[in-house]
Amino acid sequence: MERKSELTKALLGEKFKELVAKKGFEKLTIKMITDAAGVIRPTFYNYFQDKYEVMEWLLWEDVFKEVSKLMEQERGMESLKLLFRKFEEDKTYYEKVFEVTGQNSFEEMLYGRIFNMEEILVKNHPLKHVRGMPHVDEKIFLEFHAISLVNGLKYWLIRESKNISSGEAMEFYRYMMSHSILDLLDIEKTEKKK
């Protein structure tokens, strides 16, 4: 019986994902999901409170369940690569859910998962103290990086996913995070023009 229950929940999630990719999140109804899955409406509520909960469950099941395992095994770089690959596998779906704004937004859900992922990483590898920066504590550092990664994924999916692969996007993200704009300014070239 438990196996059937897991299959039904997975089917509802899969139909939700397909419908969001085709119709968008806002226009999607519970009836559309249950009709596509071939179940009655009360069956949906046996597994999920609403469509936001489906979106959050899918984020865990499809992405962070595996990514977190790698992070717990202290395989940080592999987990970051997997994160980008997972988003690439369902690009259209993730483009659409990034449109979900306000309370229970997809960005908020993604931020929470990434923040938790980073906490796992620093649990085993404490951050080095930043000299002369007493106001930068672990929480601020993790928040900054989680926001940066969420925005990096969003930018890539919405604007660049047709042009660059997940591997290239991840390398671009790593490059941007390791260089400030001041590092990239060509001051010598500007001074020669004067």
Short mmCIF file of C-alpha atoms in Angstrom, two decimals, residues 6-183:
data_model
loop_
_atom_site.label_atom_id
_atom_site.label_comp_id
_atom_site.label_asym_id
_atom_site.label_seq_id
_atom_site.Cartn_x
_atom_site.Cartn_y
_atom_site.Cartn_z
CA GLU A 6 4.46 6.93 -3.21
CA LEU A 7 3.62 6.30 -6.88
CA THR A 8 0.46 8.41 -6.65
CA LYS A 9 2.34 11.29 -5.02
CA ALA A 10 5.06 11.08 -7.68
CA LEU A 11 2.42 11.01 -10.45
CA LEU A 12 0.75 14.13 -9.06
CA GLY A 13 4.14 15.84 -8.92
CA GLU A 14 5.01 14.83 -12.48
CA LYS A 15 1.66 16.04 -13.86
CA PHE A 16 2.04 19.28 -11.93
CA LYS A 17 5.47 19.82 -13.48
CA GLU A 18 4.21 19.08 -17.01
CA LEU A 19 1.24 21.41 -16.63
CA VAL A 20 3.29 24.25 -15.16
CA ALA A 21 5.71 23.97 -18.10
CA LYS A 22 2.79 24.20 -20.56
CA LYS A 23 0.35 26.59 -18.86
CA GLY A 24 2.29 28.37 -16.13
CA PHE A 25 1.73 28.22 -12.38
CA GLU A 26 -0.93 30.90 -11.95
CA LYS A 27 -3.44 29.39 -14.39
CA LEU A 28 -3.01 25.88 -13.03
CA THR A 29 -5.83 24.46 -10.90
CA ILE A 30 -5.94 21.43 -8.62
CA LYS A 31 -8.62 19.97 -10.91
CA MET A 32 -6.25 20.21 -13.88
CA ILE A 33 -3.59 18.32 -11.92
CA THR A 34 -5.96 15.58 -10.73
CA ASP A 35 -7.53 15.20 -14.18
CA ALA A 36 -4.09 14.81 -15.76
CA ALA A 37 -3.12 12.25 -13.10
CA GLY A 38 -6.42 10.38 -13.47
CA VAL A 39 -7.34 10.70 -9.78
CA ILE A 40 -10.13 12.43 -7.90
CA ARG A 41 -9.64 15.82 -6.29
CA PRO A 42 -9.57 14.54 -2.65
CA THR A 43 -6.60 12.33 -3.60
CA PHE A 44 -4.54 15.47 -4.20
CA TYR A 45 -5.26 16.65 -0.65
CA ASN A 46 -4.09 13.34 0.77
CA TYR A 47 -0.57 14.40 -0.29
CA PHE A 48 -0.48 18.18 -0.63
CA GLN A 49 -2.21 21.19 0.92
CA ASP A 50 -1.95 23.27 -2.24
CA LYS A 51 0.09 23.71 -5.42
CA TYR A 52 2.79 25.66 -3.55
CA GLU A 53 3.46 22.57 -1.48
CA VAL A 54 3.81 20.51 -4.67
CA MET A 55 6.37 23.00 -5.97
CA GLU A 56 8.34 22.82 -2.72
CA TRP A 57 8.18 19.01 -2.59
CA LEU A 58 9.43 18.77 -6.19
CA LEU A 59 12.34 21.09 -5.40
CA TRP A 60 13.39 18.68 -2.65
CA GLU A 61 12.68 15.44 -4.53
CA ASP A 62 14.07 16.43 -7.92
CA VAL A 63 17.03 18.54 -6.86
CA PHE A 64 18.02 18.86 -3.24
CA LYS A 65 17.57 15.29 -2.09
CA GLU A 66 20.63 14.25 -4.16
CA VAL A 67 22.47 17.56 -3.84
CA SER A 68 22.23 17.41 -0.03
CA LYS A 69 23.59 13.86 0.04
CA LEU A 70 26.68 14.99 -1.88
CA MET A 71 27.05 17.98 0.43
CA GLU A 72 26.87 15.73 3.49
CA GLN A 73 29.60 13.55 1.94
CA GLU A 74 31.71 16.73 1.70
CA ARG A 75 31.60 16.75 -2.08
CA GLY A 76 30.83 20.46 -2.43
CA MET A 77 31.94 20.99 -6.02
CA GLU A 78 30.06 17.92 -7.24
CA SER A 79 26.93 19.09 -5.44
CA LEU A 80 27.14 22.50 -7.13
CA LYS A 81 27.56 20.87 -10.54
CA LEU A 82 24.61 18.58 -9.84
CA LEU A 83 22.49 21.55 -8.79
CA PHE A 84 23.05 23.26 -12.14
CA ARG A 85 22.47 19.99 -14.06
CA LYS A 86 19.18 19.36 -12.27
CA PHE A 87 17.92 22.79 -13.25
CA GLU A 88 19.04 22.23 -16.83
CA GLU A 89 17.11 18.92 -17.01
CA ASP A 90 13.80 20.72 -16.41
CA LYS A 91 14.62 24.19 -17.77
CA THR A 92 11.13 25.04 -18.97
CA TYR A 93 9.56 24.08 -15.65
CA TYR A 94 12.07 26.11 -13.62
CA GLU A 95 11.71 29.12 -15.91
CA LYS A 96 7.97 29.04 -15.20
CA VAL A 97 8.20 28.58 -11.43
CA PHE A 98 10.64 31.48 -11.16
CA GLU A 99 7.63 33.57 -12.21
CA VAL A 100 5.86 32.63 -8.93
CA THR A 101 6.33 35.69 -6.74
CA GLY A 102 5.06 37.02 -3.44
CA GLN A 103 4.50 34.89 -0.37
CA ASN A 104 5.57 31.29 -1.07
CA SER A 105 7.59 32.36 -4.10
CA PHE A 106 9.83 29.83 -5.77
CA GLU A 107 12.85 32.08 -5.15
CA GLU A 108 12.09 32.04 -1.43
CA MET A 109 11.87 28.23 -1.44
CA LEU A 110 15.07 27.91 -3.44
CA TYR A 111 16.88 30.38 -1.19
CA GLY A 112 15.93 28.31 1.88
CA ARG A 113 17.22 25.09 0.31
CA ILE A 114 20.48 26.67 -0.82
CA PHE A 115 21.02 28.29 2.57
CA ASN A 116 20.52 24.89 4.25
CA MET A 117 22.90 23.28 1.75
CA GLU A 118 25.56 25.85 2.58
CA GLU A 119 25.02 25.31 6.31
CA ILE A 120 25.83 21.63 5.81
CA LEU A 121 29.05 22.62 4.07
CA VAL A 122 30.25 25.03 6.75
CA LYS A 123 29.24 22.65 9.54
CA ASN A 124 32.22 20.49 8.57
CA HIS A 125 34.45 23.29 7.30
CA PRO A 126 34.19 26.46 9.38
CA LEU A 127 34.69 29.73 7.56
CA LYS A 128 38.05 31.39 7.97
CA HIS A 129 37.87 34.55 9.99
CA VAL A 130 37.86 37.63 7.80
CA ARG A 131 40.37 40.04 9.35
CA GLY A 132 39.19 43.59 9.74
CA MET A 133 35.57 42.60 8.98
CA PRO A 134 34.00 41.94 12.39
CA HIS A 135 30.48 42.63 11.07
CA VAL A 136 30.71 39.72 8.62
CA ASP A 137 29.58 36.64 10.48
CA GLU A 138 28.71 33.18 9.19
CA LYS A 139 24.99 33.92 8.77
CA ILE A 140 25.58 37.07 6.73
CA PHE A 141 28.11 35.25 4.56
CA LEU A 142 25.72 32.34 3.91
CA GLU A 143 22.81 34.69 3.18
CA PHE A 144 24.91 36.65 0.66
CA HIS A 145 26.03 33.51 -1.14
CA ALA A 146 22.55 31.94 -1.13
CA ILE A 147 21.06 35.11 -2.65
CA SER A 148 23.86 35.22 -5.23
CA LEU A 149 23.34 31.59 -6.25
CA VAL A 150 19.55 31.99 -6.51
CA ASN A 151 19.99 35.04 -8.71
CA GLY A 152 22.70 33.32 -10.75
CA LEU A 153 20.42 30.35 -11.44
CA LYS A 154 17.52 32.66 -12.28
CA TYR A 155 19.58 34.79 -14.65
CA TRP A 156 20.96 31.73 -16.41
CA LEU A 157 17.59 30.00 -16.79
CA ILE A 158 15.61 33.03 -17.88
CA ARG A 159 18.16 34.79 -20.05
CA GLU A 160 20.97 32.43 -21.03
CA SER A 161 19.97 28.76 -20.77
CA LYS A 162 19.55 28.44 -24.53
CA ASN A 163 23.06 29.77 -25.08
CA ILE A 164 25.16 28.09 -22.41
CA SER A 165 25.15 24.68 -20.74
CA SER A 166 24.80 23.99 -17.03
CA GLY A 167 28.56 23.37 -16.80
CA GLU A 168 29.37 26.70 -18.43
CA ALA A 169 26.81 28.47 -16.23
CA MET A 170 28.34 26.96 -13.11
CA GLU A 171 31.85 28.03 -14.16
CA PHE A 172 30.56 31.52 -14.90
CA TYR A 173 28.92 31.64 -11.45
CA ARG A 174 32.16 30.52 -9.78
CA TYR A 175 34.13 33.15 -11.69
CA MET A 176 31.71 35.94 -10.76
CA MET A 177 31.74 34.92 -7.10
CA SER A 178 35.52 34.89 -6.91
CA HIS A 179 36.05 38.32 -8.50
CA SER A 180 34.70 41.70 -7.48
CA ILE A 181 34.03 44.33 -10.13
CA LEU A 182 37.15 46.13 -8.89
CA ASP A 183 39.23 43.06 -9.80
#
